[in-house]
Amino acid sequence: MTPLFLLLLVASIAALAVACGGDDPAPAPEPTATEAPEPTATPTTEPTPVATEAPEPTATPTPEPTPAATEAPEPTPTPTPEPTPEPAPLTDDDLTRAFVAGAIEYYQQNGRDATVEFYRSEAGLVDGRALTIVDTADHILLVHHALPALQGQYVGPDSAFPGFAELIGIATEEGSWATARGVNPDTKQEEPRRILAVLHDGLVFAASHSALVQDVAESVKEYVSRAVAKYDADGLDATITHYNSRDSLEGQFYLFLIGEDDIYLAHPIFPHLIGTDIKDVVGSDGQELGKEIAQATGEGVWVEYLWPHPDSRKEQQKVTWAIRHDGLIFASGYYAGEPETGPPAWRGADPREYTIQYVHAAIERYERDGLQSMLNYYNSVASFEGEWYLFATDANDIYHVHPLIPALIGTDIKDVVGSDGYELGKALAEATEEGVWVEYLWPHPVTLKEVPKVGYAVRRDGMLFASGYYVRIEDPVGHTRAYVQQAIDYYESNGLDATIALYSSEESLDGQWGLTLADENDILLVAHIAPQFIGTDLKALPSSGDRSLGQELASATEDGIWVSNIFPNVRSSETLYSHTWAIRHDGLLFMSRYYDDQPDIPEAP
């Protein structure tokens, strides 16, 4: 019998007792006899005593047995609710769609003019996403944050900007996706971009994000496979040309191509390696990584080593896939971990102070790790920091470090003489442990025209450690505009023919500054750096990815515009950016540019 049943039974009996009253039951009365009278003489039958009949005692009724209670079911535990799963993180597609939807909502609430004004401003940028708005009725580009000079211009059919016409063509009310090359707003590198175009109220609202896939190992192999396919389809020359250009870069991916003799044929990040033997490449830690890559077969090999990241230029662990095909080595890789954030240390630094710091860091490495470690590191591309690299000699003044011009290794620095006859090598060799500064002329890595360079050299243990920098113009933006204005003034005073003659000569060059001039039809009249393009339509010059720099420059008005782009610098280790000031005057297009390591378009004063 369960405890529960016993409890119920006891409770039932108690309840019944309460129902029958609170006192004990009355006892049955005793029978009372009536006293008989005295007998008389006449005998009588003895009377039978009359007894009062006692009532039958009332028996307390026995209660009917309470039916056995149905056993209560075991209590069912209340189930613990399953925890609500965390919502899946938003994808890049989700974020881009939300950004465009937010822009459309802003338009609905505030109207066209306010929307155009807001999304042209910095406030309209969200997590690196910028909005593009095109009016489909008249094909006017209303908002294009990446290139403000194009805002307000016609971009429809037969315009110089066919990409926007394609954008109009794909846009739908639900939104359509497309992939095209574009510039990453954070890294400033060209890469595949995934674009969403939504048609609303006669306007196209569009934004994009990086289309790079996350499975990097497979992506690297796919990238290399596409390079092999291009070689099979287009031949060696076309492959070399493409993969030596920035158009071939996809984020951190770039191809380096090695010939049958193990000589570099293509390297878009460190072009000074072209023509050198990959087997001679040694990592800063002494790893003979070049020899390992040169062992690639048709099945392919993975090689891990330290190598500078193309954005930060700081060493990171790199994992490279290399495969032999038709005797050539096709190779690319990815970097383990995240690149260092923030600008490089040399950007914005005082060049004189940074030169001293750079040279003394080399001496510290020598004293800490020994001579061989120092030679390995400073003869590798890992040692480049912007325009700074080490050149060094032994105690006999024989070069044993020169990563930019390795052919100098083994020669005497005292034999180096400038084009003006200045014995700059001897001047540097006079360095003591206190150091020496030497100013001399040296070819600019872009124009190859000699410009002032300042070198710093110091002795330690008899060896010479040295580096240097190009003399900077304090205000390159102002200097560029002033140079162009001087050309316009000369044109006003002397006419077109005289202007063409002067600015086609060496006399007109001012360090890295030279003039490019086009007529009212955008036909090039002066192109000092690339004279082979004289007579060519500026708008027809080769494009860089999806950007047509010639078309951008040709869009200049009398107010002038700045156009910046990565410059394929084949004579230096650093990534250079070209900043061109273009302005119309009298229908002619006057242009000049300067080069530095700053990626952004300068603000016009």
XYZ file of C-alpha atoms in Angstrom:
605
model
C 0.000 0.000 0.000
C 1.483 3.250 -0.996
C 2.028 6.067 1.484
C -0.241 8.215 -0.592
C -3.135 5.711 -0.234
C -2.668 5.502 3.565
C -2.722 9.237 3.784
C -5.986 9.388 1.855
C -7.596 6.657 4.046
C -6.714 8.376 7.313
C -8.014 11.636 5.965
C -11.324 9.973 4.989
C -11.905 8.466 8.470
C -11.152 11.733 10.159
C -13.597 13.519 7.922
C -16.338 11.031 8.743
C -15.797 11.447 12.494
C -16.204 15.141 12.217
C -19.419 14.701 10.235
C -21.070 12.594 13.041
C -20.700 15.143 15.844
C -18.297 16.414 18.293
C -19.590 14.464 21.604
C -19.398 10.781 22.579
C -22.619 8.716 21.752
C -25.298 8.606 24.600
C -25.433 5.180 26.488
C -28.626 3.133 26.424
C -30.773 3.876 29.607
C -30.927 1.193 32.441
C -34.455 -0.378 32.670
C -36.344 1.205 35.695
C -38.610 -1.248 37.726
C -41.971 -0.010 39.212
C -42.300 -1.035 42.895
C -45.018 -3.688 43.367
C -47.781 -2.942 45.961
C -48.084 -4.997 49.247
C -50.025 -8.168 48.600
C -53.582 -8.364 49.898
C -55.134 -11.306 51.525
C -56.552 -12.562 48.484
C -53.768 -14.403 46.966
C -53.074 -13.302 43.627
C -50.797 -14.358 41.028
C -47.625 -12.810 41.569
C -47.515 -9.889 39.200
C -45.129 -9.810 36.504
C -43.074 -6.768 36.933
C -43.725 -4.348 34.174
C -40.515 -3.147 32.897
C -40.131 -0.145 30.754
C -38.647 -1.462 27.537
C -35.284 -0.142 27.010
C -34.761 1.204 23.593
C -32.595 -0.766 21.394
C -29.188 0.761 21.511
C -28.413 2.641 18.427
C -25.442 1.078 16.899
C -22.958 3.342 15.347
C -23.181 2.424 11.734
C -20.111 0.953 10.272
C -19.079 3.187 7.460
C -19.066 1.769 4.059
C -15.556 1.013 3.136
C -14.106 3.808 1.118
C -13.292 2.554 -2.304
C -9.634 2.257 -2.892
C -8.394 5.483 -4.375
C -6.966 5.313 -7.846
C -3.256 5.583 -7.472
C -2.114 9.046 -8.474
C 0.130 9.051 -11.512
C 3.751 9.812 -11.045
C 4.227 13.550 -11.537
C 5.502 14.361 -15.026
C 8.516 16.635 -14.833
C 8.120 19.930 -16.705
C 10.487 19.704 -19.659
C 13.313 22.245 -19.678
C 12.928 24.326 -22.819
C 15.682 23.959 -25.349
C 17.950 27.012 -25.336
C 17.209 29.354 -28.205
C 20.048 28.918 -30.680
C 22.192 31.953 -31.347
C 21.306 33.505 -34.678
C 23.763 32.677 -37.427
C 26.271 35.466 -38.021
C 25.427 37.747 -40.896
C 27.242 37.017 -44.124
C 28.874 39.664 -46.288
C 25.905 39.341 -48.643
C 23.547 40.020 -45.721
C 25.503 43.096 -44.658
C 25.665 44.523 -48.177
C 21.951 43.961 -48.715
C 21.186 45.608 -45.360
C 23.378 48.577 -46.308
C 21.551 49.058 -49.619
C 18.155 48.575 -47.949
C 19.093 51.225 -45.395
C 19.989 53.623 -48.193
C 16.645 53.046 -49.901
C 14.830 53.632 -46.598
C 16.804 56.858 -46.122
C 15.752 57.927 -49.622
C 12.086 57.205 -48.886
C 12.185 59.249 -45.684
C 14.372 62.156 -46.788
C 14.102 62.431 -50.552
C 16.553 62.401 -53.418
C 18.608 65.527 -52.730
C 19.232 64.682 -49.077
C 20.176 61.098 -49.988
C 22.675 62.211 -52.607
C 24.234 64.692 -50.200
C 24.460 62.172 -47.343
C 25.943 59.294 -49.331
C 28.494 61.546 -50.986
C 29.853 62.340 -47.521
C 32.066 60.292 -45.207
C 29.029 59.744 -42.990
C 27.529 57.594 -45.745
C 30.276 54.976 -45.417
C 29.476 51.921 -43.284
C 32.110 49.257 -42.519
C 33.996 49.984 -45.704
C 30.869 49.916 -47.864
C 30.213 52.892 -50.119
C 27.025 53.536 -52.069
C 26.681 54.132 -55.792
C 23.482 55.705 -57.153
C 22.684 56.030 -60.860
C 19.619 57.722 -62.357
C 18.301 55.308 -65.000
C 16.246 57.965 -66.797
C 19.138 60.167 -67.911
C 22.050 57.844 -66.974
C 23.599 60.385 -64.611
C 25.933 59.124 -61.890
C 24.602 60.748 -58.725
C 26.807 59.140 -56.059
C 30.158 57.405 -56.464
C 32.255 57.881 -53.354
C 35.346 56.157 -54.778
C 35.668 58.667 -57.603
C 33.890 61.929 -56.748
C 35.001 63.595 -59.996
C 32.569 61.382 -61.934
C 29.523 62.414 -59.904
C 27.034 64.302 -62.040
C 28.403 62.905 -65.309
C 26.660 60.897 -68.022
C 27.581 57.200 -67.744
C 25.103 55.616 -70.138
C 25.555 53.963 -73.531
C 28.450 55.290 -75.639
C 29.968 56.984 -72.588
C 33.554 56.488 -71.489
C 32.340 54.482 -68.497
C 30.601 51.318 -69.734
C 30.734 49.660 -66.315
C 27.926 51.853 -65.013
C 25.731 51.034 -68.002
C 26.240 47.352 -67.161
C 25.240 48.093 -63.564
C 21.973 49.623 -64.769
C 21.424 46.576 -66.965
C 21.611 44.030 -64.156
C 19.640 45.939 -61.495
C 16.230 44.566 -60.463
C 13.725 45.488 -57.764
C 14.650 42.347 -55.813
C 18.342 43.044 -56.294
C 20.834 41.277 -58.548
C 24.378 40.172 -57.798
C 27.440 40.369 -60.018
C 31.186 39.943 -59.506
C 33.760 42.346 -60.933
C 37.189 43.642 -60.024
C 37.348 46.653 -57.748
C 39.425 48.333 -55.059
C 39.236 47.136 -51.458
C 38.649 50.330 -49.417
C 40.761 48.997 -46.532
C 43.779 47.451 -48.272
C 43.593 49.701 -51.378
C 44.350 46.558 -53.393
C 42.348 45.471 -56.410
C 40.388 42.273 -55.869
C 37.177 40.545 -56.948
C 34.176 42.457 -55.540
C 30.633 41.127 -55.186
C 28.157 43.829 -56.223
C 24.469 44.145 -55.354
C 22.368 46.382 -57.625
C 18.783 47.238 -56.616
C 16.360 49.181 -58.814
C 14.059 51.508 -56.856
C 11.992 54.462 -58.043
C 14.024 54.836 -61.229
C 17.359 54.791 -59.398
C 19.982 52.064 -59.097
C 21.314 51.664 -55.551
C 24.493 49.558 -55.502
C 27.225 48.507 -53.063
C 29.882 45.795 -52.928
C 32.139 43.715 -50.705
C 35.141 41.451 -51.204
C 34.374 38.267 -53.125
C 37.459 36.406 -51.922
C 36.569 32.931 -50.704
C 37.636 31.803 -47.261
C 38.989 28.313 -48.028
C 42.393 29.758 -48.717
C 44.296 26.549 -49.400
C 41.890 25.460 -52.135
C 41.647 29.036 -53.364
C 45.410 29.197 -53.835
C 45.388 25.989 -55.873
C 42.495 27.307 -57.951
C 44.324 30.612 -58.511
C 47.429 28.746 -59.707
C 45.307 26.464 -61.908
C 43.801 29.506 -63.616
C 47.307 30.792 -64.307
C 48.246 27.461 -65.882
C 45.072 27.566 -67.985
C 45.893 31.093 -69.146
C 49.365 29.956 -70.168
C 47.909 27.030 -72.141
C 45.392 29.296 -73.851
C 47.369 32.514 -74.437
C 51.032 31.555 -74.348
C 54.015 32.553 -72.244
C 54.355 36.229 -73.196
C 50.728 37.055 -72.407
C 50.977 35.162 -69.120
C 54.133 37.010 -68.077
C 52.573 40.366 -68.958
C 49.400 39.647 -67.022
C 51.020 38.285 -63.876
C 53.561 41.087 -63.726
C 50.655 43.547 -63.497
C 48.542 44.546 -60.534
C 45.491 43.372 -62.470
C 46.449 39.814 -61.552
C 46.300 40.356 -57.788
C 43.400 38.912 -55.807
C 43.753 40.175 -52.262
C 46.860 38.535 -50.813
C 47.145 36.184 -53.808
C 49.697 36.918 -56.508
C 51.531 34.618 -58.889
C 55.258 34.305 -59.217
C 56.339 32.509 -62.358
C 59.663 30.717 -62.765
C 61.244 29.654 -66.057
C 62.667 26.253 -66.940
C 66.077 27.513 -65.809
C 64.621 28.576 -62.419
C 64.864 32.281 -63.298
C 62.031 34.557 -62.197
C 59.797 35.600 -65.107
C 57.051 37.341 -63.133
C 56.672 38.823 -59.663
C 54.216 41.739 -59.290
C 55.139 42.532 -55.663
C 58.945 42.372 -55.825
C 59.692 42.942 -59.525
C 63.393 43.448 -58.844
C 63.569 39.649 -58.452
C 62.768 39.196 -62.155
C 65.834 37.838 -63.923
C 67.308 36.317 -60.757
C 67.524 32.626 -59.811
C 64.904 31.485 -57.314
C 67.373 28.970 -55.889
C 69.393 31.920 -54.572
C 66.480 33.199 -52.471
C 67.142 32.636 -48.776
C 64.757 33.607 -46.006
C 65.663 36.005 -43.247
C 66.003 32.984 -40.955
C 68.412 31.249 -43.327
C 65.844 28.854 -44.832
C 66.762 28.062 -48.452
C 63.167 28.469 -49.510
C 64.016 29.092 -53.142
C 65.626 25.675 -53.476
C 62.576 24.059 -51.883
C 60.199 25.764 -54.316
C 62.463 24.813 -57.232
C 61.847 21.145 -56.388
C 58.193 21.443 -57.472
C 56.892 18.635 -59.682
C 53.804 18.109 -61.788
C 51.992 16.904 -58.672
C 52.777 20.138 -56.852
C 54.362 20.835 -53.463
C 53.525 22.951 -50.420
C 56.363 25.033 -48.949
C 56.187 27.061 -45.711
C 58.517 29.973 -44.989
C 58.735 33.555 -43.724
C 57.893 36.231 -46.301
C 56.726 39.875 -46.253
C 52.978 40.388 -46.488
C 52.138 42.455 -49.616
C 50.164 44.987 -47.554
C 52.070 45.414 -44.304
C 55.485 44.370 -45.721
C 56.070 42.693 -42.364
C 57.240 39.090 -42.305
C 54.597 36.421 -41.731
C 54.468 32.683 -42.156
C 53.537 31.989 -45.772
C 52.267 28.727 -47.247
C 52.962 28.413 -50.972
C 51.620 25.982 -53.557
C 54.087 25.436 -56.421
C 53.598 23.189 -59.431
C 55.656 22.430 -62.540
C 53.872 22.671 -65.852
C 55.566 22.526 -69.211
C 58.869 23.051 -67.391
C 57.698 26.278 -65.730
C 56.929 26.740 -62.029
C 53.592 28.382 -61.243
C 53.379 29.374 -57.573
C 51.239 31.372 -55.185
C 50.467 31.235 -51.483
C 48.574 32.516 -48.495
C 49.631 34.002 -45.191
C 48.930 32.282 -41.885
C 47.273 34.547 -39.347
C 46.132 38.109 -39.782
C 48.388 40.822 -41.194
C 49.529 43.550 -38.871
C 47.093 46.403 -38.768
C 47.846 50.079 -38.995
C 50.205 51.943 -41.311
C 53.841 50.844 -41.664
C 56.275 52.439 -39.226
C 58.050 54.435 -41.917
C 54.899 56.068 -43.277
C 54.892 59.653 -42.080
C 58.189 59.248 -40.203
C 60.964 61.824 -40.398
C 63.161 60.343 -43.182
C 66.464 61.372 -41.596
C 65.552 59.885 -38.224
C 64.145 56.749 -39.816
C 67.341 56.223 -41.833
C 69.431 56.289 -38.650
C 66.981 53.947 -36.941
C 67.030 51.527 -39.881
C 70.836 51.366 -40.062
C 71.248 50.867 -36.325
C 68.630 48.103 -36.365
C 70.874 46.293 -38.861
C 73.871 46.709 -36.562
C 71.846 45.390 -33.628
C 70.862 42.302 -35.630
C 74.512 41.702 -36.522
C 75.609 41.980 -32.893
C 72.731 39.853 -31.608
C 72.499 37.099 -34.229
C 75.866 37.128 -35.931
C 77.164 38.045 -39.369
C 75.542 35.254 -41.375
C 72.090 35.947 -39.947
C 72.474 39.637 -40.784
C 73.570 38.825 -44.355
C 70.632 36.443 -44.835
C 68.082 38.942 -43.630
C 69.314 42.100 -45.347
C 69.879 40.353 -48.662
C 66.235 39.207 -48.576
C 63.127 41.143 -49.548
C 62.019 40.915 -45.923
C 64.412 43.738 -45.080
C 62.746 46.326 -47.326
C 60.861 49.058 -45.491
C 59.369 51.463 -47.995
C 62.271 53.045 -49.857
C 64.737 51.909 -47.204
C 67.039 48.961 -47.744
C 70.517 48.205 -46.427
C 73.688 48.283 -48.459
C 76.754 47.114 -46.592
C 80.378 46.145 -47.120
C 82.979 44.105 -45.336
C 86.038 45.660 -43.703
C 87.690 45.886 -47.149
C 84.790 47.923 -48.600
C 83.558 45.018 -50.719
C 79.767 44.856 -50.983
C 78.266 41.867 -49.179
C 74.722 43.263 -48.890
C 72.641 44.879 -51.626
C 69.152 43.358 -51.988
C 68.055 45.772 -54.716
C 71.088 45.404 -56.989
C 72.663 42.057 -56.010
C 75.082 42.347 -58.947
C 77.032 44.846 -56.828
C 77.862 42.156 -54.261
C 81.558 41.373 -54.524
C 82.472 44.783 -55.962
C 84.231 47.678 -54.229
C 81.962 50.504 -53.080
C 84.782 52.995 -53.671
C 84.409 52.382 -57.419
C 80.859 53.795 -57.497
C 80.833 57.184 -59.244
C 77.807 59.353 -60.026
C 76.953 60.600 -63.518
C 78.178 64.036 -62.466
C 81.593 62.586 -61.616
C 81.078 62.711 -57.870
C 82.874 59.790 -56.202
C 80.003 59.000 -53.899
C 81.321 55.526 -53.072
C 84.542 56.947 -51.650
C 82.577 59.524 -49.665
C 80.461 56.782 -48.086
C 83.541 54.653 -47.401
C 84.962 57.457 -45.245
C 82.350 56.693 -42.596
C 83.465 56.222 -38.993
C 81.663 54.770 -35.990
C 80.078 58.202 -35.503
C 78.539 57.959 -38.983
C 78.581 60.209 -42.027
C 75.901 61.821 -44.204
C 76.459 61.994 -47.955
C 74.170 63.724 -50.472
C 74.436 62.653 -54.094
C 72.455 62.236 -57.290
C 70.802 58.890 -57.846
C 68.210 57.763 -60.426
C 64.625 58.029 -59.279
C 63.147 54.500 -59.364
C 60.242 55.612 -61.586
C 61.539 58.302 -63.918
C 65.155 57.061 -63.890
C 66.109 60.729 -63.864
C 68.691 61.649 -61.274
C 67.363 63.322 -58.175
C 69.015 64.179 -54.855
C 69.391 61.284 -52.460
C 70.787 61.364 -48.931
C 72.805 58.422 -47.628
C 73.863 57.622 -44.071
C 76.792 55.258 -43.414
C 78.391 54.054 -40.185
C 81.243 51.659 -39.363
C 81.006 48.782 -36.908
C 83.764 46.180 -36.507
C 85.320 47.681 -39.625
C 82.234 46.918 -41.750
C 80.113 49.592 -43.431
C 76.336 49.732 -42.788
C 74.370 52.248 -44.887
C 70.944 53.269 -46.143
C 69.319 56.414 -47.540
C 66.244 58.251 -48.755
C 65.211 60.527 -51.588
C 64.933 64.197 -50.749
C 61.284 65.021 -50.327
C 59.310 68.026 -51.412
C 57.587 69.409 -48.334
C 54.265 69.909 -50.136
C 54.091 67.517 -53.114
C 50.423 68.322 -53.725
C 51.102 72.034 -53.954
C 54.291 71.454 -55.946
C 52.432 69.331 -58.513
C 49.717 71.929 -58.988
C 52.290 74.701 -59.238
C 54.229 72.738 -61.879
C 51.075 72.319 -63.974
C 50.138 75.981 -63.554
C 53.613 76.971 -64.716
C 53.041 74.931 -67.893
C 49.665 76.635 -68.441
C 51.274 80.052 -68.001
C 53.980 79.113 -70.494
C 51.298 78.035 -72.977
C 49.473 81.355 -72.558
C 52.673 83.278 -73.210
C 54.275 81.164 -75.946
C 51.589 79.102 -77.647
C 50.988 75.394 -78.135
C 53.948 74.497 -80.364
C 56.480 76.091 -78.022
C 54.857 74.361 -75.053
C 55.078 70.975 -76.759
C 58.724 71.587 -77.618
C 59.736 72.672 -74.105
C 57.888 69.987 -72.186
C 59.155 67.251 -74.480
C 62.722 68.126 -73.451
C 64.844 67.128 -70.459
C 65.018 70.797 -69.517
C 61.389 70.784 -68.371
C 61.809 67.982 -65.835
C 61.842 68.867 -62.164
C 62.995 65.770 -60.325
C 60.115 63.318 -60.586
C 57.809 65.937 -62.106
C 57.140 66.072 -65.824
C 54.206 67.203 -67.976
C 51.685 65.107 -69.851
C 49.593 67.106 -72.329
C 46.553 66.133 -74.415
C 44.546 68.157 -76.922
C 40.825 68.895 -76.813
C 40.138 65.429 -78.282
C 42.292 63.779 -75.590
C 45.059 62.895 -78.057
C 48.415 62.881 -76.264
C 50.824 65.611 -77.389
C 53.442 65.267 -74.628
C 54.137 62.108 -72.631
C 57.655 62.354 -71.327
C 57.707 59.153 -69.293
C 55.984 57.090 -72.015
C 56.679 58.824 -75.339
C 55.484 55.750 -77.246
C 51.915 56.834 -76.460
C 52.188 60.242 -78.176
C 49.417 60.456 -80.767
C 47.254 57.966 -78.817
C 43.829 58.749 -77.394
C 44.258 59.064 -73.639
C 40.959 57.257 -73.097
C 42.206 54.256 -75.084
C 45.268 53.617 -72.922
C 45.429 50.170 -71.264
C 43.123 49.793 -68.283
C 44.075 48.671 -64.806
C 41.534 45.999 -63.960
C 38.099 47.572 -64.199
C 39.593 51.060 -63.926
C 40.369 53.030 -67.043
C 42.794 55.645 -65.761
C 42.797 57.382 -69.125
C 39.031 57.788 -69.018
C 39.185 59.065 -65.452
C 41.820 61.643 -66.365
C 39.884 62.680 -69.462
C 36.904 63.510 -67.238
C 38.831 66.451 -65.732
C 37.242 69.893 -65.929
C 38.594 73.417 -65.504
C 38.333 72.853 -61.752
C 40.819 69.986 -61.927
C 40.784 66.509 -60.362
C 43.187 64.173 -58.584
C 43.490 60.565 -59.752
C 45.540 58.066 -57.723
C 46.530 54.522 -58.564
C 49.080 51.870 -57.673
C 52.164 52.304 -59.825
C 53.844 49.118 -61.130
C 57.312 50.005 -59.869
C 59.716 47.545 -61.473
C 62.862 49.207 -60.147
C 62.142 49.337 -56.451
C 60.904 47.043 -53.713
C 58.320 49.465 -52.374
C 54.707 49.817 -53.408
C 54.358 53.246 -54.980
C 51.214 55.206 -55.676
C 50.944 57.691 -58.492
C 48.950 60.874 -57.778
C 48.049 62.823 -60.927
C 46.674 66.360 -61.056
C 44.676 66.872 -64.261
C 43.028 70.132 -65.313
C 41.469 71.501 -68.508
C 42.567 74.835 -69.902
C 41.543 76.200 -73.265
C 40.276 72.711 -74.106
C 43.713 71.181 -73.499
C 44.376 68.705 -70.704
C 47.452 69.482 -68.554
C 48.666 66.731 -66.200
C 51.540 65.994 -63.857
C 52.058 63.520 -61.043
C 54.170 62.613 -58.091
C 54.883 59.265 -56.429
C 54.873 58.175 -52.806
C 53.751 55.316 -50.566
C 50.447 56.958 -49.609
C 47.448 55.226 -51.227
C 44.827 57.917 -50.807
C 43.851 60.635 -53.219
C 45.122 63.858 -51.653
C 42.676 66.500 -50.613
C 42.815 69.485 -52.900
C 43.650 72.570 -50.826
